[in-house]
Coordinates of C-alpha atoms in Angstrom, one line a residue:
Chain A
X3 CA 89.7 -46.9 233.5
X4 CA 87.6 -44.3 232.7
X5 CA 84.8 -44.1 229.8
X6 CA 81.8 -41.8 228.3
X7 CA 79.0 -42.1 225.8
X8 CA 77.0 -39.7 224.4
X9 CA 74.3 -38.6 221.9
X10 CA 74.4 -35.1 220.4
X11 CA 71.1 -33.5 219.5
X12 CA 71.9 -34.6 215.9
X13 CA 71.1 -38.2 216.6
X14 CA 74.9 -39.0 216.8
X15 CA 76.5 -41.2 218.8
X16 CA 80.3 -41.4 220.1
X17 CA 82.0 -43.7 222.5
X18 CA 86.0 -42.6 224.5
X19 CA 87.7 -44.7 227.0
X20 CA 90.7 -44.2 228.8
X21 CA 92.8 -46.0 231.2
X22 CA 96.4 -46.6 233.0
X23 CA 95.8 -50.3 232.2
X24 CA 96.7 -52.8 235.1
X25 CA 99.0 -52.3 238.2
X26 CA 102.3 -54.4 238.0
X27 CA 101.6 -55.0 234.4
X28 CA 104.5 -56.3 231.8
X29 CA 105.6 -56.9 228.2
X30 CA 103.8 -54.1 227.1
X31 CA 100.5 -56.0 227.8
X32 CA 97.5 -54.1 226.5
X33 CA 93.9 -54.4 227.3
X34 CA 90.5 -53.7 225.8
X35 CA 89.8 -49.7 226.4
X36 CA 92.2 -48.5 223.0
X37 CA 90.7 -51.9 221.3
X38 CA 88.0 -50.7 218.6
X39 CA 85.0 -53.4 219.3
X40 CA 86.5 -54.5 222.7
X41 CA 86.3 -52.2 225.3
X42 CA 85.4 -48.9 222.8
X43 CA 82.5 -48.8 220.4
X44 CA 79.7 -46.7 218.2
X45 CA 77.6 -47.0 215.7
X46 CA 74.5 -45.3 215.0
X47 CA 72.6 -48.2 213.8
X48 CA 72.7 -49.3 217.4
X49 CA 74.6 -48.0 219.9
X50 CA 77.7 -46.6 222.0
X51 CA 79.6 -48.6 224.3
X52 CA 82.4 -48.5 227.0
X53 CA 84.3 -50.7 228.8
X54 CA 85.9 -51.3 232.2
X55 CA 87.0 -54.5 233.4
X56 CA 89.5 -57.5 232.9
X57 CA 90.7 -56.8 229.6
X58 CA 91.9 -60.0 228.9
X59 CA 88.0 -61.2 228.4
X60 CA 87.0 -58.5 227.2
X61 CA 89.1 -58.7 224.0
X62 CA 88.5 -62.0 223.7
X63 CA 84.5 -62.1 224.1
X64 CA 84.8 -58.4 222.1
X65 CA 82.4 -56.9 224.8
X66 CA 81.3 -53.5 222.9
X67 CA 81.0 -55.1 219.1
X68 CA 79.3 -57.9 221.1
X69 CA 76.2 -55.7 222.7
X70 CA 76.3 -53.3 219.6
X71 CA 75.8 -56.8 217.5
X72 CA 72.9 -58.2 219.8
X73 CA 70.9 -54.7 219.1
X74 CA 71.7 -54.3 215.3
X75 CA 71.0 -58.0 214.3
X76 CA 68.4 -58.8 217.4
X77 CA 66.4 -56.0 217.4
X78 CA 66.9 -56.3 221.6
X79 CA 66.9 -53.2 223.6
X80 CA 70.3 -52.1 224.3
X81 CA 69.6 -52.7 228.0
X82 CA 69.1 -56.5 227.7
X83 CA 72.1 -56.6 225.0
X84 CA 74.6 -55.4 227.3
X85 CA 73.5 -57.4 230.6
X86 CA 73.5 -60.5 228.4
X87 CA 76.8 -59.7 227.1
X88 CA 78.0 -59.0 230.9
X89 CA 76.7 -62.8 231.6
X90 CA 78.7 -64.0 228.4
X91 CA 81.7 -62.7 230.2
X92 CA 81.2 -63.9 233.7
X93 CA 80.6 -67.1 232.3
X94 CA 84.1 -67.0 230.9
X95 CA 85.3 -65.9 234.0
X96 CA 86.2 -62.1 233.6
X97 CA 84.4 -59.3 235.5
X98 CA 83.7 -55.8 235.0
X99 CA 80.7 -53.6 233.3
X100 CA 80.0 -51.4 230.5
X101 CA 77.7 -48.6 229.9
X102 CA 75.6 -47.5 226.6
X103 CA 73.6 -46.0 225.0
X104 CA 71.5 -45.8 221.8
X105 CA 70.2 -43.7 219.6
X106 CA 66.7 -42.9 221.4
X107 CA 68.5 -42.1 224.8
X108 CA 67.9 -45.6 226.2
X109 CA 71.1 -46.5 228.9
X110 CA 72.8 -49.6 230.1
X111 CA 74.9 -49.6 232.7
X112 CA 75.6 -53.1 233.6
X113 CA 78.5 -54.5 235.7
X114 CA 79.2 -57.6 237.5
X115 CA 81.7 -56.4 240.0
X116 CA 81.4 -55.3 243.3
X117 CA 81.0 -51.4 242.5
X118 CA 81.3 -49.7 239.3
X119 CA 81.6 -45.6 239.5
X120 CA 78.8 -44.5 236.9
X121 CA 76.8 -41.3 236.0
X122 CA 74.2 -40.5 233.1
X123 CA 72.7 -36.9 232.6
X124 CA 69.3 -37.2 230.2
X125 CA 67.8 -34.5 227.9
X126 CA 65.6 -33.1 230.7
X127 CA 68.7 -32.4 233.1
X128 CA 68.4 -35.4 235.0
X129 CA 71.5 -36.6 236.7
X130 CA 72.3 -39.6 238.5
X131 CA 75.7 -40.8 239.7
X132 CA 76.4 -44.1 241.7
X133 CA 79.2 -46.1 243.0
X134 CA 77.8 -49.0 244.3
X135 CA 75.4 -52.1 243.5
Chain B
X17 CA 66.3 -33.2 221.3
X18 CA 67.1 -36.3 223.3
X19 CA 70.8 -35.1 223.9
X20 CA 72.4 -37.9 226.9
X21 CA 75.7 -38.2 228.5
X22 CA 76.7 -41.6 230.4
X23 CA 80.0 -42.0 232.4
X24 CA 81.9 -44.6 234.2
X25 CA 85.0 -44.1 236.2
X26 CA 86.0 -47.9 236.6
X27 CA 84.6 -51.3 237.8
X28 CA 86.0 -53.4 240.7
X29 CA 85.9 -53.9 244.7
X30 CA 84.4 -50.7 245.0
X31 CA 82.2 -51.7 248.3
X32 CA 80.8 -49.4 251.3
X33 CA 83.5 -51.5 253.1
X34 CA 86.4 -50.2 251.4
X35 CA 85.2 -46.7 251.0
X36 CA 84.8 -43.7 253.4
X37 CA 82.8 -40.6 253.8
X38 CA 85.1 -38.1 252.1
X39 CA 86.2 -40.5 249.6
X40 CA 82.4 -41.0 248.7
X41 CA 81.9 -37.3 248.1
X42 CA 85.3 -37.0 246.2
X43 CA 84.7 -39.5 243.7
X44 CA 80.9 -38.0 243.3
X45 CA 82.3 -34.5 243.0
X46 CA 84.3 -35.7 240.1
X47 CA 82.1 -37.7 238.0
X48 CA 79.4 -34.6 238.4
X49 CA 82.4 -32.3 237.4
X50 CA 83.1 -34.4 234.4
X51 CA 79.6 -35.1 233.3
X52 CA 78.6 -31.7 233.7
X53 CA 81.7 -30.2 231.3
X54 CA 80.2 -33.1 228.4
X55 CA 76.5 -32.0 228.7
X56 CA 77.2 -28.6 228.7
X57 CA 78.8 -29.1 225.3
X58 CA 75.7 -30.7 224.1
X59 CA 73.4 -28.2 225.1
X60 CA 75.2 -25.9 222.8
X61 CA 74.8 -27.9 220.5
X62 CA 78.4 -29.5 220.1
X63 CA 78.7 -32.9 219.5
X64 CA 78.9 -36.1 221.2
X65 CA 82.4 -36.3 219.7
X66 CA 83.2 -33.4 222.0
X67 CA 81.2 -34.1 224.8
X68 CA 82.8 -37.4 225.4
X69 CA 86.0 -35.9 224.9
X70 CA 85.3 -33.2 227.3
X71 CA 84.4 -35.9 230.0
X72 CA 87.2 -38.2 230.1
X73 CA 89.6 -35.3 229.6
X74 CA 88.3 -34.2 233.3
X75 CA 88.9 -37.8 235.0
X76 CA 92.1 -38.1 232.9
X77 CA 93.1 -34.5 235.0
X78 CA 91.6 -35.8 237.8
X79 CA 94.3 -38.2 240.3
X80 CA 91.0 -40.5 241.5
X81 CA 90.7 -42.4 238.0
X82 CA 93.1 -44.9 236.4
X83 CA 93.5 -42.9 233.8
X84 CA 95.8 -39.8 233.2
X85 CA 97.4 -38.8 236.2
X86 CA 96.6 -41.4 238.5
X87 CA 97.1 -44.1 236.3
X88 CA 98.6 -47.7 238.0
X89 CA 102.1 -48.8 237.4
X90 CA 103.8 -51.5 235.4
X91 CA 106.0 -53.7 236.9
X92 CA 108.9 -51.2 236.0
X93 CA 107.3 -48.4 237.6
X94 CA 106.2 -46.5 234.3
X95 CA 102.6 -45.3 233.7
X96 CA 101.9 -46.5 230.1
X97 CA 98.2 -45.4 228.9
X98 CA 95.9 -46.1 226.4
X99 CA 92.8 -44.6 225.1
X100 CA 89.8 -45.0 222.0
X101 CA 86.8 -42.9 221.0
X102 CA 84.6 -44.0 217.9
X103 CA 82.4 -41.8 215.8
X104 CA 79.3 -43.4 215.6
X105 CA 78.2 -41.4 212.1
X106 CA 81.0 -42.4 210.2
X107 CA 82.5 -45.5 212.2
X108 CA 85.8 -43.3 212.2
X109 CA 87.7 -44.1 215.2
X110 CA 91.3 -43.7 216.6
X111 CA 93.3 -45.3 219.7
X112 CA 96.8 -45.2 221.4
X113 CA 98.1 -47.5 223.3
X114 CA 101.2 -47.8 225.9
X115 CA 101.7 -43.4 225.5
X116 CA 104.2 -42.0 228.7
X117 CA 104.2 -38.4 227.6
X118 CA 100.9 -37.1 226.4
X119 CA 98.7 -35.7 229.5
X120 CA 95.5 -36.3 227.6
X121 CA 95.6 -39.5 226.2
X122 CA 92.2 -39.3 224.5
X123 CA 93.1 -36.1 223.1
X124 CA 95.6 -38.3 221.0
X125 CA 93.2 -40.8 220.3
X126 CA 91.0 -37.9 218.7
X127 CA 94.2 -36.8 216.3
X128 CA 94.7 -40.2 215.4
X129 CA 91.0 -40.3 214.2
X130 CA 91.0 -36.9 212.7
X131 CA 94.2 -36.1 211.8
X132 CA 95.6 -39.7 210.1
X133 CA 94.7 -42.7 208.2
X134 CA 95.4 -45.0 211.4
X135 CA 93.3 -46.1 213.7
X136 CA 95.8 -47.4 216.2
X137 CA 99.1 -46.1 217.2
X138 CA 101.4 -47.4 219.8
X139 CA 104.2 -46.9 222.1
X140 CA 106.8 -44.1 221.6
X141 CA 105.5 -43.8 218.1
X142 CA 102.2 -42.3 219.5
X143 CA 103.9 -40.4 221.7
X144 CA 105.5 -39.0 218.9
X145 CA 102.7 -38.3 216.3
X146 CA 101.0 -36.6 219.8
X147 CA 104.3 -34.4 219.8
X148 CA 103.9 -33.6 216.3
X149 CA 100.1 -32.6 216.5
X150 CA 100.8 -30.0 219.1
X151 CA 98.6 -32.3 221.5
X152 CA 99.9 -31.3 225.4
X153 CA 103.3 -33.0 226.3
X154 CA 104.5 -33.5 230.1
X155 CA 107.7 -35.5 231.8
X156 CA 106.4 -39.1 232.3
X157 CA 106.4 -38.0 235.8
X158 CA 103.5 -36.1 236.3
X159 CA 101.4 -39.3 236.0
X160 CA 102.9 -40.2 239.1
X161 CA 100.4 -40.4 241.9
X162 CA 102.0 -41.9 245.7
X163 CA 98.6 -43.5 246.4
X164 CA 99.4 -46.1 243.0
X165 CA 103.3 -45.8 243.7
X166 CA 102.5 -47.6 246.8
X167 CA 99.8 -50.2 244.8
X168 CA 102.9 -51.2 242.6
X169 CA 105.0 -51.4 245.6
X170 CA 102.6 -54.1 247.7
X171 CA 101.9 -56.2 244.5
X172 CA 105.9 -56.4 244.0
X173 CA 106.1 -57.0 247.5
X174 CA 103.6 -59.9 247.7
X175 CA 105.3 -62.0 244.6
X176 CA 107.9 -62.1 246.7
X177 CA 110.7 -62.2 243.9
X178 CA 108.5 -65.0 242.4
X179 CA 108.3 -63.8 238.4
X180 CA 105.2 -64.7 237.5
X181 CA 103.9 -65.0 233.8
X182 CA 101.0 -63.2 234.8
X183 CA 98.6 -63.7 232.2
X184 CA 98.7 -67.5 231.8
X185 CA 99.2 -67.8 235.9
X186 CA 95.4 -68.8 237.3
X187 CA 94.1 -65.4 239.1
X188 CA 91.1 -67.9 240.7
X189 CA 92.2 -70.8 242.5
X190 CA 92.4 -73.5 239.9
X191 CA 90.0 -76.2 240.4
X192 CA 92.1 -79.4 242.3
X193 CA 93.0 -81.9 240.2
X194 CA 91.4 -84.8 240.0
X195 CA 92.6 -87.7 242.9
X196 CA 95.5 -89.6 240.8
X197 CA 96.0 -86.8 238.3
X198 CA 97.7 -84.5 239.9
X199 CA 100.9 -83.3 238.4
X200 CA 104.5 -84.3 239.9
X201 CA 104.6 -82.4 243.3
X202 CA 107.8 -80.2 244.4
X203 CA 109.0 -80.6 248.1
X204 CA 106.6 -77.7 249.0
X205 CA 103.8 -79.9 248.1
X206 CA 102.8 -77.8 244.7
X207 CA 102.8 -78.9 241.2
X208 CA 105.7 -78.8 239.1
X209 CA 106.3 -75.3 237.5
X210 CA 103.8 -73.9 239.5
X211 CA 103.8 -70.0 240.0
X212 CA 102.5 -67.7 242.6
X213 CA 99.2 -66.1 241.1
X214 CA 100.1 -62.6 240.8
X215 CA 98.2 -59.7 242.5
X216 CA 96.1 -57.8 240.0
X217 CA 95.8 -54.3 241.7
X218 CA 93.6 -51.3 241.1
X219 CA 90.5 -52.9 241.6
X220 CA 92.7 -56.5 241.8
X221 CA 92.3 -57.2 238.0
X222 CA 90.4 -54.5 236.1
X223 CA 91.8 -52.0 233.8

């Protein structure tokens, strides 16, 4: 599964994923990434979100509506939102991580897997990509 | 101007163990290549609409991701892909799901925003509306990848003819049952009707 959010320099915010699903899948089983509020989300009220994990939890705890949720009705930073959205679903029992972002350019890129591959570039140039914990 | 661009490429037993030098540097290579084609969009002043698009489009192309070519099997050897983008403005958003034929599979998710009232579209249907939209069409083989051929080929391999309904089967070892609860046992010592746990691939479980 691969994902990206972004925010153009007219305050917008969009949110892709895309993904070959799971190896030795069957009876058409689909999981969160083409899912609207599971593993793919925006809003400009609060932010963008993308998923990559076990889709099976992540539909059911509907990860990306979940964090988007925590920063429009919380008033959290998106940061905390999506790590405590990452502990809602390990403590289901599903893994994986997400990343977003919000409208002032804050990131999240929280995971509770072994590795996640992940990259952000910022408004000044500055890029970062990483692969491991 | 506070234009970002974040990407991620997948979640799952990505350790030092399991990963080497060159694979390191090819995996980096890409997710600069494909972050670097979605900022440049936003420094021109596209949108984020584009620049996402832009990104994934380049690990879709790319045969490291699980998406596009590269993408896992299903248990009957077909690559079957999905893909979503949301507008974050309007709250548009479109999504396919289960698509053999269309190389970019975001690229049809972005017609079925723009270019109809849906939001999702599945299965040959998608594949067809893609066709239709002029989106790029390619044999269902050009997906295939020998490095996932050979995933689907060990996870077959380790049911060992055992059909599993794999999403009710327990992927963590179910907790023992409790002394004198503990179901009828077959010959082989297991509970009645119970089934191998089935090997969740590409990263064991994640999509």
């Amino acid at each position: 599964t691969v994902g990206a959010v972004a925010l153009d320099q007219y305050g917008n915010l969009a949110a892709a994923t895309s993904t070959g699903g799971m190896t030795n899948k069957r009876y058409g089983r689909v999981g969160d990434a083409p899912i609207i509020g599971a593993g793919t989300y925006a809003d400009n009220q609060s932010c963008a979100v993308s998923c990559t994990g076990w889709g099976e939890f992540f539909i059911r705890a509907t990860v990306a509506r979940d964090v988007a949720a925590r920063v429009e009705y919380q008033q959290v930073p998106v940061a905390q939102a999506a790590q405590a959205t990452i502990d809602k679903v390990g403590k289901l029992g599903g893994d994986g991580g997400l990343i977003a972002l919000d409208p002032a350019g804050n990131i999240a890129m929280p995971f509770n897997s072994e590795g996640m591959y992940r990259g952000y570039i910022k408004a000044n140039g500055e890029t970062k990509v990483l692969i491991y914990r | 101007n506070r234009i970002t661009l974040v990407i991620h490429g997948g979640a799952g037993t990505i350790t030092r163990q399991n990963m080497t030098p060159e694979k390191e540097k090819a995996y980096t290579d890409a997710l600069n290549q494909a972050m670097q084609t979605g900022y440049a969009i936003l420094k021109q002043g596209g949108s984020s609409l584009d620049a996402v698009e832009a990104s994934i489009r380049v690990m879709e192309d790319s045969p490291l991701f699980n998406a596009g070519k590269g993408a896992v099997f299903t248990h009957d050897g077909r690559n079957e892909l999905d893909a979503a983008i949301m507008d974050g403005k309007t709250l548009k958003a479109g999504s396919v799901a289960g698509v053999t034929t269309v190389r970019n599979p975001i690229t049809a998710a972005r017609a079925v925003m723009d270019k109809s009232e849906h939001v999702l579209l599945v299965g040959p249907g998608a594949d067809q509306f893609a066709k239709e939209k002029g989106l790029a069409i390619v044999e269902p083989s050009y997906f295939h990848t020998e490095a996932r051929y050979q995933q689907l080929q060990k996870a077959l391999a380790s049911e060992k003819g055992v059909v599993t309904d794999q999403l009710n089967a327990p992927t963590k070892a179910a907790a023992p049952a409790a002394p004198g609860k503990s179901k009828t046992k077959t010959k082989a010592g297991k509970p009645q009707g119970y089934a191998e746990p089935p090997i969740f691939v590409e990263g064991r479980k994640y999509g």
